[in-house]
Coordinates of C-alpha atoms and ligand atoms in Angstrom, one line a residue:
M1 CA -4.2 -12.3 -11.0
R2 CA -4.7 -8.6 -10.8
I3 CA -5.7 -7.3 -7.6
I4 CA -5.7 -4.2 -5.5
L5 CA -5.4 -3.9 -1.7
L6 CA -7.4 -1.0 -0.6
G7 CA -7.1 0.4 2.9
P8 CA -5.9 3.1 4.7
P9 CA -2.2 3.8 6.0
G10 CA -1.4 1.0 8.7
C11 CA -4.3 -1.5 7.6
G12 CA -1.7 -4.1 6.2
K13 CA -1.1 -3.6 2.6
G14 CA 2.3 -3.7 2.2
T15 CA 2.3 -6.8 5.2
Q16 CA -0.4 -9.2 3.0
A17 CA 1.3 -8.0 -0.4
K18 CA 4.4 -9.2 0.5
K19 CA 2.7 -12.7 1.4
I20 CA 0.8 -12.7 -2.0
V21 CA 4.0 -12.1 -4.0
A22 CA 5.7 -15.0 -2.1
Q23 CA 2.7 -17.4 -2.5
Y24 CA 2.0 -16.5 -5.8
G25 CA 5.0 -14.8 -7.2
I26 CA 3.2 -11.9 -8.8
P27 CA 5.0 -8.3 -8.2
Q28 CA 4.0 -5.6 -5.8
I29 CA 3.6 -2.3 -7.1
S30 CA 3.7 0.0 -4.1
T31 CA 3.5 3.9 -5.4
G32 CA 4.8 4.5 -1.9
D33 CA 7.8 2.6 -2.2
I34 CA 8.5 4.2 -5.8
L35 CA 8.1 7.5 -4.6
R36 CA 10.4 7.0 -1.1
S37 CA 13.1 5.4 -3.6
A38 CA 12.7 8.5 -5.8
V39 CA 13.0 10.7 -2.8
K40 CA 16.4 8.8 -1.8
E41 CA 17.9 9.7 -5.2
A42 CA 16.9 12.8 -4.9
S43 CA 15.4 12.4 -8.4
P44 CA 13.5 15.6 -9.9
M45 CA 10.5 13.7 -9.7
G46 CA 11.5 12.5 -5.7
I47 CA 12.4 16.3 -4.8
Q48 CA 8.7 17.4 -6.2
A49 CA 7.1 14.2 -4.5
K50 CA 8.8 15.2 -1.0
K51 CA 6.8 18.1 -0.4
Y52 CA 3.6 16.5 -0.1
M53 CA 4.7 13.2 1.4
D54 CA 6.3 15.2 4.2
G55 CA 3.3 16.7 4.8
G56 CA 1.3 13.8 4.6
L57 CA -0.6 14.7 1.4
L58 CA -1.1 13.2 -1.9
V59 CA 1.1 13.2 -4.3
P60 CA -0.4 15.0 -7.8
D61 CA -2.2 12.2 -9.6
N62 CA -0.2 12.7 -12.9
V63 CA 2.9 12.1 -11.4
V64 CA 1.6 8.6 -9.8
V65 CA -0.5 7.6 -12.7
G66 CA 2.5 8.0 -14.9
I67 CA 4.7 5.9 -12.4
V68 CA 1.7 3.0 -12.7
E69 CA 1.1 3.5 -15.8
E70 CA 4.9 2.9 -16.7
R71 CA 5.6 -0.2 -14.5
L72 CA 2.4 -2.2 -15.4
Q73 CA 4.0 -2.2 -19.1
M74 CA 6.9 -4.2 -17.9
E75 CA 7.0 -7.7 -18.5
D76 CA 6.6 -9.3 -15.3
C77 CA 2.8 -7.4 -15.0
R78 CA 1.7 -9.9 -17.7
Q79 CA 0.9 -12.7 -14.9
G80 CA -0.8 -10.4 -12.9
F81 CA 0.1 -7.9 -10.3
I82 CA -0.6 -6.6 -6.8
L83 CA -1.3 -2.6 -6.4
D84 CA -0.6 -1.3 -3.1
G85 CA -1.8 2.2 -2.1
F86 CA -3.0 3.1 -5.7
P87 CA -5.0 4.4 -6.5
R88 CA -5.7 6.9 -4.0
T89 CA -8.7 9.4 -5.5
L90 CA -11.0 8.6 -8.2
P91 CA -9.3 10.5 -10.8
Q92 CA -6.3 7.7 -10.2
A93 CA -8.7 5.1 -10.4
E94 CA -10.6 6.0 -13.6
S95 CA -7.2 6.4 -15.4
L96 CA -6.2 3.0 -14.0
E97 CA -9.3 1.6 -15.6
K98 CA -8.1 3.2 -19.1
V99 CA -4.3 1.9 -18.8
L100 CA -5.6 -1.9 -17.7
G101 CA -8.4 -1.6 -20.4
G102 CA -5.7 -0.6 -23.1
L103 CA -3.8 -3.4 -21.9
S104 CA -7.0 -6.3 -22.0
M105 CA -5.8 -6.6 -18.3
P106 CA -9.0 -6.2 -16.4
L107 CA -8.7 -6.2 -12.6
D108 CA -9.6 -9.4 -11.2
C109 CA -10.8 -8.0 -7.4
V110 CA -10.4 -5.3 -5.0
V111 CA -9.7 -6.2 -1.1
S112 CA -10.7 -3.6 1.2
L113 CA -8.5 -4.3 4.6
E114 CA -10.9 -2.4 7.1
V115 CA -8.8 -1.2 10.7
D116 CA -10.4 1.4 13.4
N117 CA -8.6 5.4 13.4
A118 CA -7.4 4.4 17.1
A119 CA -5.7 0.7 15.6
L120 CA -4.2 2.3 13.0
I121 CA -2.2 5.2 14.7
E122 CA -1.0 2.6 17.2
R123 CA 0.1 0.5 14.2
L124 CA 1.9 3.4 12.7
S125 CA 3.5 5.2 15.2
G126 CA 5.2 1.9 16.4
R127 CA 6.3 1.2 12.9
R128 CA 10.3 0.6 12.5
T129 CA 12.0 -0.5 9.1
C130 CA 15.6 -1.6 8.9
R131 CA 17.7 0.6 6.4
E132 CA 19.5 -2.2 5.2
C133 CA 17.2 -5.2 4.1
G134 CA 13.6 -3.5 4.5
R135 CA 12.3 -5.8 7.0
G136 CA 9.7 -4.1 9.3
F137 CA 9.4 -4.2 12.9
H138 CA 6.9 -2.9 15.5
T139 CA 7.9 -1.6 19.0
R140 CA 5.3 -3.2 20.8
F141 CA 3.5 -5.9 18.7
D142 CA 6.9 -7.3 16.6
P143 CA 10.0 -5.6 18.6
P144 CA 13.6 -6.4 17.5
R145 CA 15.6 -8.3 20.2
I146 CA 17.8 -5.8 20.4
G147 CA 16.8 -2.5 20.3
G148 CA 17.3 -0.4 17.0
K149 CA 18.7 -3.4 15.1
C150 CA 17.3 -5.9 12.9
D151 CA 17.3 -9.2 13.6
S152 CA 17.6 -10.2 10.1
C153 CA 20.8 -8.6 9.3
G154 CA 21.5 -6.2 12.2
G155 CA 21.0 -3.1 10.4
S156 CA 19.6 -0.1 12.1
L157 CA 16.0 0.5 12.3
F158 CA 14.7 4.1 11.1
Q159 CA 10.7 5.5 11.5
R160 CA 9.4 6.7 8.5
D161 CA 9.3 11.0 8.3
D162 CA 5.6 10.5 7.9
D163 CA 5.2 8.0 10.6
Q164 CA 4.8 11.1 13.2
E165 CA 2.0 11.4 14.8
A166 CA 0.9 14.5 13.5
T167 CA 1.7 13.4 10.1
I168 CA -0.6 10.6 10.7
R169 CA -3.6 12.0 11.9
E170 CA -3.0 14.1 8.3
R171 CA -2.6 10.8 6.6
L172 CA -5.8 9.8 8.3
T173 CA -8.1 12.7 7.4
V174 CA -6.7 12.5 3.5
Y175 CA -8.0 8.8 3.4
A176 CA -11.2 9.5 4.6
R177 CA -11.8 12.3 2.4
Q178 CA -10.1 11.1 -0.9
T179 CA -9.7 7.9 -0.7
A180 CA -12.2 6.0 1.0
P181 CA -14.9 6.8 -1.8
L182 CA -12.9 4.4 -3.7
I183 CA -14.7 1.3 -2.3
D184 CA -17.8 2.5 -3.6
Y185 CA -16.6 2.9 -6.6
Y186 CA -15.1 -0.7 -6.6
R187 CA -18.6 -2.1 -5.0
K188 CA -20.7 -0.3 -8.0
E189 CA -18.2 -2.4 -10.2
G190 CA -18.7 -5.6 -8.3
I191 CA -15.5 -6.4 -7.7
L192 CA -14.8 -5.2 -4.0
V193 CA -14.3 -7.7 -1.1
S194 CA -14.2 -6.0 2.6
L195 CA -11.9 -7.8 5.2
N196 CA -11.4 -7.6 8.7
G197 CA -8.1 -5.9 8.7
M198 CA -8.2 -5.9 12.6
E199 CA -7.2 -9.7 13.2
E200 CA -4.4 -11.0 13.6
I201 CA -1.9 -11.0 10.5
Q202 CA -2.0 -14.8 9.8
K203 CA -5.9 -14.6 10.0
V204 CA -6.3 -11.8 7.6
W205 CA -3.8 -13.9 5.1
G206 CA -5.9 -17.0 5.4
N207 CA -9.0 -14.8 4.5
I208 CA -7.1 -12.9 2.0
Q209 CA -6.2 -16.4 0.2
K210 CA -9.7 -17.9 0.4
V211 CA -11.0 -14.3 -1.6
L212 CA -8.0 -14.6 -4.1
E213 CA -9.0 -18.4 -4.6
G214 CA -12.1 -17.4 -5.6
C215 CA -10.6 -14.5 -8.1
S216 CA -10.7 -15.7 -11.6
G217 CA -7.1 -15.1 -13.5
Ligands
LIG1 P1 2.3 4.7 1.8 O1 3.4 4.1 1.5 O2 1.3 3.6 0.7 O3 1.4 5.1 3.1 O4 2.4 6.1 1.2 C1 3.3 7.3 1.6 C2 3.1 9.1 0.7 O5 3.3 8.8 -0.7 C3 1.5 9.0 0.6 O6 1.3 9.7 2.0 C4 1.6 10.1 -0.1 O7 2.0 11.0 -0.1 C5 2.1 9.1 -1.2 N1 1.6 8.2 -2.3 C6 1.9 6.9 -2.4 N2 1.2 6.4 -3.4 C7 0.1 7.5 -3.7 C8 -0.7 7.4 -4.6 N3 -1.4 6.3 -5.5 N4 -1.2 8.9 -5.4 C9 -0.8 9.9 -4.3 N5 0.4 10.1 -3.3 C10 0.6 8.8 -3.0

């Protein structure tokens, strides 16, 4: 099963991708996660990417396309994959099509999660992550039992630098301008399914499963 999860920051792509990984055993390829690791390691790519990420802007296409191209050639992607946060521009989508064509691994479907901006801002600004195990929380919707500490491992929780309100607004503007056109792109390809991402996590997950059961591959 080869799928893309498409939607604005905070729509639930990461949360749902983890459920797909657990259920179907295919890897999640999150360009955001890969870039954040590169920033943490202060690799040359990470140092370059950080400037864009801190401002809520997109990292240049050639950088992210290179990351994904390399990742898709790894053995574990033979059974399928979930792309989360990629593609984010039309040139990225076109490059992806070429790469997948070359690997004879066409996409099965693109699931677009739709959530309005007010809800996205509320979700992103309350989002917290455990520094140790990566578990996600939300100050209002899913608070930890002890403030600032992870329920699973006791690690300290942090807020992503780009989840500050001014940066969130910039990311949403960038999404509307550069990424939303991909909805039409994949609709024209006949592989787009739009789902209401405003519903509860489990409801959205049920709807995603129904879609994936209908996907070939
Ligand atoms: P995310 O975790 O998907 O919200 O990504 C966090 C940040 O990483 C984005 O705001 C961008 O700066 C960068 N990024 C992640 N994926 C991409 C992509 N496909 N193209 C360009 N920049 C990206």
